[in-house]
mmCIF file of C-alpha atoms in Angstrom:
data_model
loop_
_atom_site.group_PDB
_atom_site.id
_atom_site.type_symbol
_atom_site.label_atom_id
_atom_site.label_comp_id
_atom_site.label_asym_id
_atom_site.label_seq_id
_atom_site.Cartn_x
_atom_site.Cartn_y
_atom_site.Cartn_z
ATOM 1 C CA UNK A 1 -0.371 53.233 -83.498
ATOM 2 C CA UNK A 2 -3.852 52.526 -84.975
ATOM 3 C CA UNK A 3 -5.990 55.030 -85.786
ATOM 4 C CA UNK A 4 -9.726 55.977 -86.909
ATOM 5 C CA UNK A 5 -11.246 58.534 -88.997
ATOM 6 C CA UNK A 6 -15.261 59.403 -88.515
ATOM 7 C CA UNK A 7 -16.048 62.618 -90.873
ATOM 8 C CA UNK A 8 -19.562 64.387 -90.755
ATOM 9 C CA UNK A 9 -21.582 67.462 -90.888
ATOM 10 C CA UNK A 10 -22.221 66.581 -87.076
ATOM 11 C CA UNK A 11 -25.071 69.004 -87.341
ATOM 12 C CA UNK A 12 -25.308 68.609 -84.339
ATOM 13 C CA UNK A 13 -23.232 66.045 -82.521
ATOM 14 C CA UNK A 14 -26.140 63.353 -81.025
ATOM 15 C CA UNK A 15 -25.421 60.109 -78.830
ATOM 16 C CA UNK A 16 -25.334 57.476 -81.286
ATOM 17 C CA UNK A 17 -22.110 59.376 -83.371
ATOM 18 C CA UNK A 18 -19.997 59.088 -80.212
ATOM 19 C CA UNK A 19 -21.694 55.164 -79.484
ATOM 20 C CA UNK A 20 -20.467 54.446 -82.605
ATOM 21 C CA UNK A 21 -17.337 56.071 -82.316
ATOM 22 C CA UNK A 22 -16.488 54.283 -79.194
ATOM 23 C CA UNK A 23 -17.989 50.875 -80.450
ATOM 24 C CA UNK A 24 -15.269 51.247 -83.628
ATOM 25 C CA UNK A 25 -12.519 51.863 -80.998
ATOM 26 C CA UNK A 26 -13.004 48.589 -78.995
ATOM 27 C CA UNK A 27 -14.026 46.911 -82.318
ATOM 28 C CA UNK A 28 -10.733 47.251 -84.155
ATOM 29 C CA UNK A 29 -8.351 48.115 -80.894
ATOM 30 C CA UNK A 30 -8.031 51.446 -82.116
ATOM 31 C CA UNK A 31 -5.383 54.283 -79.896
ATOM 32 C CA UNK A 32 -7.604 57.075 -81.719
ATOM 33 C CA UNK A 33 -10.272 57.536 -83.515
ATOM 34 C CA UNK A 34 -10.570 60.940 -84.883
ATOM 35 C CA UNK A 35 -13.529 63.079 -85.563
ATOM 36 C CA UNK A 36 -13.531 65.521 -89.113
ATOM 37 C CA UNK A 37 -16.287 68.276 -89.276
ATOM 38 C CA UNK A 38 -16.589 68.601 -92.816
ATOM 39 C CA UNK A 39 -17.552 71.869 -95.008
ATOM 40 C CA UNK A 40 -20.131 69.794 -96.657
ATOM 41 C CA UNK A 41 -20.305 69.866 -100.712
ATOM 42 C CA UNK A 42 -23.441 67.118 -101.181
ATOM 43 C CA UNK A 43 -25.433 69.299 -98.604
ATOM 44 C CA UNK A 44 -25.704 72.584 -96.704
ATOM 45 C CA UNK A 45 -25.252 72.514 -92.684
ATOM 46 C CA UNK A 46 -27.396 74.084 -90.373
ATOM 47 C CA UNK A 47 -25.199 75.414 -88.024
ATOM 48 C CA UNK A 48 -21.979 77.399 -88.608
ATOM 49 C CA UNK A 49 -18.695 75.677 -88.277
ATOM 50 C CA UNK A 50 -17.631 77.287 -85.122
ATOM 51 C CA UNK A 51 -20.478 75.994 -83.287
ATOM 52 C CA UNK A 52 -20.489 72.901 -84.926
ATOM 53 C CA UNK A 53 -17.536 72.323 -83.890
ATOM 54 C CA UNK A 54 -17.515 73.627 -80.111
ATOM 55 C CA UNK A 55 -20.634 70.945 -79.902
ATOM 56 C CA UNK A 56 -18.506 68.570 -81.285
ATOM 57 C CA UNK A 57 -15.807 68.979 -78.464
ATOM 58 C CA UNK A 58 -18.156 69.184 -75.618
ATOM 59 C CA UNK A 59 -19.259 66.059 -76.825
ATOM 60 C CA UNK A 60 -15.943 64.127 -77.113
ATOM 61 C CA UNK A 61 -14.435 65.771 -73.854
ATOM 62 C CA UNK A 62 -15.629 62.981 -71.390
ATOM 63 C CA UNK A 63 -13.592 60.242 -74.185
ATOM 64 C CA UNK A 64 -10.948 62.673 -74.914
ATOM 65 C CA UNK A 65 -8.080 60.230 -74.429
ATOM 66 C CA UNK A 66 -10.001 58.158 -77.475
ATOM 67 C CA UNK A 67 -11.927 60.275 -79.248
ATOM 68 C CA UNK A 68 -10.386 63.455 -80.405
ATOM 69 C CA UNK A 69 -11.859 66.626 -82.540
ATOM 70 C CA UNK A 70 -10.003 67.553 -86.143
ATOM 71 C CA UNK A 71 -10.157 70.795 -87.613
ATOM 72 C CA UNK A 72 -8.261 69.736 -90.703
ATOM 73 C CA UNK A 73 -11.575 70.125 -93.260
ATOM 74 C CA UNK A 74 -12.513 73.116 -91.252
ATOM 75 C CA UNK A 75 -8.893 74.952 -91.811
ATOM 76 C CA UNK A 76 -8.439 73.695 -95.222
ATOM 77 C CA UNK A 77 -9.811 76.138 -97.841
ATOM 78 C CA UNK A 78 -12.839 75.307 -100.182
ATOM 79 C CA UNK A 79 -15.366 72.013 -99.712
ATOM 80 C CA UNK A 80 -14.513 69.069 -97.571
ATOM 81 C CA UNK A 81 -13.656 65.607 -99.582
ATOM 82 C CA UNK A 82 -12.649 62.663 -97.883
ATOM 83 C CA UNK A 83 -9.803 62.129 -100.350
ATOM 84 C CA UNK A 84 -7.944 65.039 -99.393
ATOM 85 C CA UNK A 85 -8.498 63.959 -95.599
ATOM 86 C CA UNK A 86 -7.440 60.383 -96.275
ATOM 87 C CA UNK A 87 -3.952 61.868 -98.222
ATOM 88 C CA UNK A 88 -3.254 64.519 -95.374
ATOM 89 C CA UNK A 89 -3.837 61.631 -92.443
ATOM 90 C CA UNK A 90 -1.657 59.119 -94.765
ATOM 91 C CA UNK A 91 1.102 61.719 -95.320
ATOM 92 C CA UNK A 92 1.089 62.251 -91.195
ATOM 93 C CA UNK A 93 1.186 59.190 -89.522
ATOM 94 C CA UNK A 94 3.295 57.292 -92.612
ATOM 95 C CA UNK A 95 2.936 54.617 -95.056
ATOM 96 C CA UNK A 96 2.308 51.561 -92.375
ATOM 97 C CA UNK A 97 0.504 52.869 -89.644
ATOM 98 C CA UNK A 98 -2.982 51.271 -89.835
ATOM 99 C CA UNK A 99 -5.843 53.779 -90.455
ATOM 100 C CA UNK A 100 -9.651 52.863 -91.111
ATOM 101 C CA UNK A 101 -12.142 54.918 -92.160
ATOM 102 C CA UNK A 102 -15.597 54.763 -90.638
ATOM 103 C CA UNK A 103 -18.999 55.416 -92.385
ATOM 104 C CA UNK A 104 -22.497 54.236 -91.729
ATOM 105 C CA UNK A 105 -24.599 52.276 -94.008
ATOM 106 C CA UNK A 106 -26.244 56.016 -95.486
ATOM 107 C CA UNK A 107 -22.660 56.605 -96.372
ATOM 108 C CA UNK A 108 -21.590 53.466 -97.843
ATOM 109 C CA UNK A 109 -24.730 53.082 -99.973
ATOM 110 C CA UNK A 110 -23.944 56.898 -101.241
ATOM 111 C CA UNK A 111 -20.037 56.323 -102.063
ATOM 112 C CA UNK A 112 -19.770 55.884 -105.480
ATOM 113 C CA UNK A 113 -21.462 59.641 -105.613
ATOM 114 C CA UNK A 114 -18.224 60.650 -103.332
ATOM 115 C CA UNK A 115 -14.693 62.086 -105.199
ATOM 116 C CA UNK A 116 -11.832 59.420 -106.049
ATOM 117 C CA UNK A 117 -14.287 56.757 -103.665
ATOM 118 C CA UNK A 118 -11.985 54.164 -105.808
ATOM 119 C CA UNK A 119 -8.892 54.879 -104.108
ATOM 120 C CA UNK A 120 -10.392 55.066 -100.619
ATOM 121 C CA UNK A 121 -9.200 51.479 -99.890
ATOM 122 C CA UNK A 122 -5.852 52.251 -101.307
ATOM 123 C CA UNK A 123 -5.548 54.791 -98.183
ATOM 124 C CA UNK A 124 -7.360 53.355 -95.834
ATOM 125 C CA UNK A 125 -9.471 50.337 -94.484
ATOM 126 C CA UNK A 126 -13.031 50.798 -94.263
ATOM 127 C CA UNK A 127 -15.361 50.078 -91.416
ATOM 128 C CA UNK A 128 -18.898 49.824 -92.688
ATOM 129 C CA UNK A 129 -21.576 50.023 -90.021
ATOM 130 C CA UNK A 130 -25.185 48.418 -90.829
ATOM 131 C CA UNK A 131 -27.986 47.830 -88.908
ATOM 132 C CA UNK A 132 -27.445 43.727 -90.582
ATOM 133 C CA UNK A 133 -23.725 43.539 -90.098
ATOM 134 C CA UNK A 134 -23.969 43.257 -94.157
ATOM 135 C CA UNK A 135 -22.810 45.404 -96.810
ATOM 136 C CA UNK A 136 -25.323 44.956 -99.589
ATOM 137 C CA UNK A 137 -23.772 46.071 -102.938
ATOM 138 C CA UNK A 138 -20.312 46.676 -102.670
ATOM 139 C CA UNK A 139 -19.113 48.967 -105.387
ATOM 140 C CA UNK A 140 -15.348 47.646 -104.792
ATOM 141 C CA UNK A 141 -16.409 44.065 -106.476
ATOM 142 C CA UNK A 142 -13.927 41.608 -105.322
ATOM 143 C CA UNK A 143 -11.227 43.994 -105.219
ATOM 144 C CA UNK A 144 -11.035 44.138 -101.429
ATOM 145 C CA UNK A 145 -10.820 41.607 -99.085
ATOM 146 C CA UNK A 146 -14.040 41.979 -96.626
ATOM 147 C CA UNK A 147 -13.006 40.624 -93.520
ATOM 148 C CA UNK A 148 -15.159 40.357 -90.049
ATOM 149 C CA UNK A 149 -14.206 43.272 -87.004
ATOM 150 C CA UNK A 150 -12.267 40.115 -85.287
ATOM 151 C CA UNK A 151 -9.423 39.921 -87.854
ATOM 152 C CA UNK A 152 -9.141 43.689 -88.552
ATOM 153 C CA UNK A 153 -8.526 44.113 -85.002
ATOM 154 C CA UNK A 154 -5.624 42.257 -85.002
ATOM 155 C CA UNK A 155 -4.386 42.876 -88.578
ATOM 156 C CA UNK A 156 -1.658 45.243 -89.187
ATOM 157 C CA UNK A 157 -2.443 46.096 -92.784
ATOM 158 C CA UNK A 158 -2.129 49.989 -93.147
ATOM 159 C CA UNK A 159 -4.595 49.701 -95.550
ATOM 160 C CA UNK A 160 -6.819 47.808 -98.805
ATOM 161 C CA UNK A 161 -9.807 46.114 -97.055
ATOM 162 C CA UNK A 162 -13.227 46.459 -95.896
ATOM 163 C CA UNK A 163 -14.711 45.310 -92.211
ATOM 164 C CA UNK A 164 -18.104 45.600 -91.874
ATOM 165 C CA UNK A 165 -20.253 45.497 -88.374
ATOM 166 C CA UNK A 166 -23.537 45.744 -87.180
ATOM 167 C CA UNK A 167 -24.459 49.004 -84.947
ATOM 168 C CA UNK A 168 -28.482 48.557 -84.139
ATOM 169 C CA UNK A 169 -29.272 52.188 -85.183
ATOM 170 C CA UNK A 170 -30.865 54.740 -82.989
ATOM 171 C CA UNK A 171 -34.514 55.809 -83.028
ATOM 172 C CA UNK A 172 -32.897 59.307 -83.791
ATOM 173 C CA UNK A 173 -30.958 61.033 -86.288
ATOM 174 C CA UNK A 174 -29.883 64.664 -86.590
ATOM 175 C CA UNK A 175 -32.768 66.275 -88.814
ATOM 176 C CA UNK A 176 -34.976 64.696 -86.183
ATOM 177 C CA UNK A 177 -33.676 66.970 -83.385
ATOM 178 C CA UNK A 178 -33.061 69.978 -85.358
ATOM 179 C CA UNK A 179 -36.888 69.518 -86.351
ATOM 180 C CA UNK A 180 -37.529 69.195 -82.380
ATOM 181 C CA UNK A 181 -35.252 72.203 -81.969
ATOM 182 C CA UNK A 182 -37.078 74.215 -84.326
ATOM 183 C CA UNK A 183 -40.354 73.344 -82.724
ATOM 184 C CA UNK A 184 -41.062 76.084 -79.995
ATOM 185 C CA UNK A 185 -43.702 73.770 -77.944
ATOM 186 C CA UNK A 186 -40.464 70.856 -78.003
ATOM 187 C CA UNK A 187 -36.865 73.323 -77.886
ATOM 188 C CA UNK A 188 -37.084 73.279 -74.456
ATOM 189 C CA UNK A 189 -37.589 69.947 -73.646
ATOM 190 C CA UNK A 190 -35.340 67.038 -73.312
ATOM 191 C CA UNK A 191 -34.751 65.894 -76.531
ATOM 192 C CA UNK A 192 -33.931 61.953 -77.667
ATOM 193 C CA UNK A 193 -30.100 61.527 -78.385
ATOM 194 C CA UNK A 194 -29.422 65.048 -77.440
ATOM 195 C CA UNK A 195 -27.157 65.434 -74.317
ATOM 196 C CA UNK A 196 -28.081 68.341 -71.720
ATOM 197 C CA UNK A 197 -24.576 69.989 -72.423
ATOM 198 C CA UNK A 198 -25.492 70.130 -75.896
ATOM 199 C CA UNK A 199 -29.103 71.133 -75.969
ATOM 200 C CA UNK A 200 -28.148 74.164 -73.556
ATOM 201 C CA UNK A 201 -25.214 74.973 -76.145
ATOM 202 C CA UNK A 202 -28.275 74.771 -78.866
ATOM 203 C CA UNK A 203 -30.463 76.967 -76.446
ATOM 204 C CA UNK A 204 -27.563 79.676 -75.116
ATOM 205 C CA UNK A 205 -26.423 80.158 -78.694
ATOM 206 C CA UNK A 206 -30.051 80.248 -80.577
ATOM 207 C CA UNK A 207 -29.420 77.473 -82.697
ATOM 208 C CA UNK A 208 -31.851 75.655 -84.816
ATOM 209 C CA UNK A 209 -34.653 78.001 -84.640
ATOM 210 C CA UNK A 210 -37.365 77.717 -87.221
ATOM 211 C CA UNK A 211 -35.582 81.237 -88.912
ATOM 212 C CA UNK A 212 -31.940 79.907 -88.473
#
C-alpha cells in the first residue's frame, strides 16, 4: 500500500487540485492519495466546512477509486495542523507503509511558518510541486535526501526524503474564482478551472457572494 496526503482550504475545489492530485498518483504509483479539508489557522475560509467539503466530493467522485475525501481535520476539534494529520495517518496504516505528503511550491516556500515542519520528513516523504521542477531554498539543508519522481516511485521508504516535480501551474487559483463568483455581471458565467457541477453547487447554495 502507498499512499498520498493533499491538505487544503479547497475553498473551493478547482481543476488544477484534482490535476495535480492525479499527476502525484501516476508520479509516485500511488493506491491513494487522500484529500484533508483543513480548519485553517494561517487564514480564514470562505465557505463553511460542510460545503467545502460536499464540493470537495463532487469533485473527487469521477476518481473515487484514487482520490478519496478525509474528514479527519474536519472531525478533529480545534485548528487543522499537518502534524497531527501526519501522526494520525502514521499511527493507521503502520510504521512501513510508504506515505508522501504533497504541497505546492506556495506551500513549500511557507513551511518553516507551519507547526513541528522539522519532523514532517520523519513522517512522511514530501512531494514538492513547482512550476521549475526545483525546490529553491530548502529549509531541511542536507538532511534529506532529494530524489527525482522516478526513484520515489519505486522506493519503498515509509518515509525521510523529499521528491520534487514540475506541475506547469494553471492560469487560475481559488481567490480568482471566488472574486468571479462574487462578481454579479461574471457568477453566472462559466468560470476558468471551475467545473459545471461545482459552479451550480456555488450558485444553488449562494456561495461566494460579495456579502458571504
Amino acid at each position: 500500500m502507498r499512499i498520498g496526503i493533499f491538505g487544503g482550504t479547497f475553498d473551493p475545489i478547482h481543476e488544477s487540485h484534482v490535476e495535480m492530485g492525479l499527476d502525484a498518483v501516476r508520479e509516485l504509483s500511488l493506491d491513494k492519495l487522500f484529500y484533508v479539508p483543513t480548519r485553517p489557522w494561517q487564514k480564514t475560509a470562505r465557505a463553511c466546512e460542510e460545503d467545502r467539503l460536499r464540493m470537495l466530493e463532487t469533485a473527487l467522485e469521477p476518481y473515487r477509486d484514487q482520490l478519496v475525501a478525509d474528514t479527519r481535520e474536519l472531525t478533529r476539534g480545534g485548528p487543522s495542523y499537518s502534524i497531527d494529520t501526519l501522526y494520525s495517518f502514521r499511527r493507521e496504516y503502520g510504521e512501513q507503509t510508504p506515505i508522501f505528503f504533497v504541497m505546492g511550491s506556495d506551500q513549500w516556500k511557507n513551511l518553516t511558518t507551519w507547526i513541528l515542519w522539522q519532523k514532517f520528513p520523519l513522517l512522511a516523504n514530501l512531494f514538492v510541486v513547482t512550476r521549475d521542477g526545483s525546490l529553491g531554498e530548502n529549509p531541511y539543508g542536507d538532511k534529506f535526501p532529494i530524489v527525482p519522481p522516478s526513484d520515489a516511485a519505486c522506493s519503498e521508504e515509509p518515509s525521510g526524503s523529499i521528491c520534487v516535480a514540475k506541475f506547469e501551474p494553471a492560469a487560475y487559483s481559488s481567490p480568482q474564482i471566488r472574486r468571479a463568483l462574487a462578481n454579479e455581471m461574471t457568477r453566472d458565467r462559466p468560470i476558468p478551472g471551475l467545473s459545471a457541477q461545482i459552479h451550480q453547487y456555488i450558485l444553488e447554495h449562494g456561495l461566494y457572494r460579495a456579502e458571504n
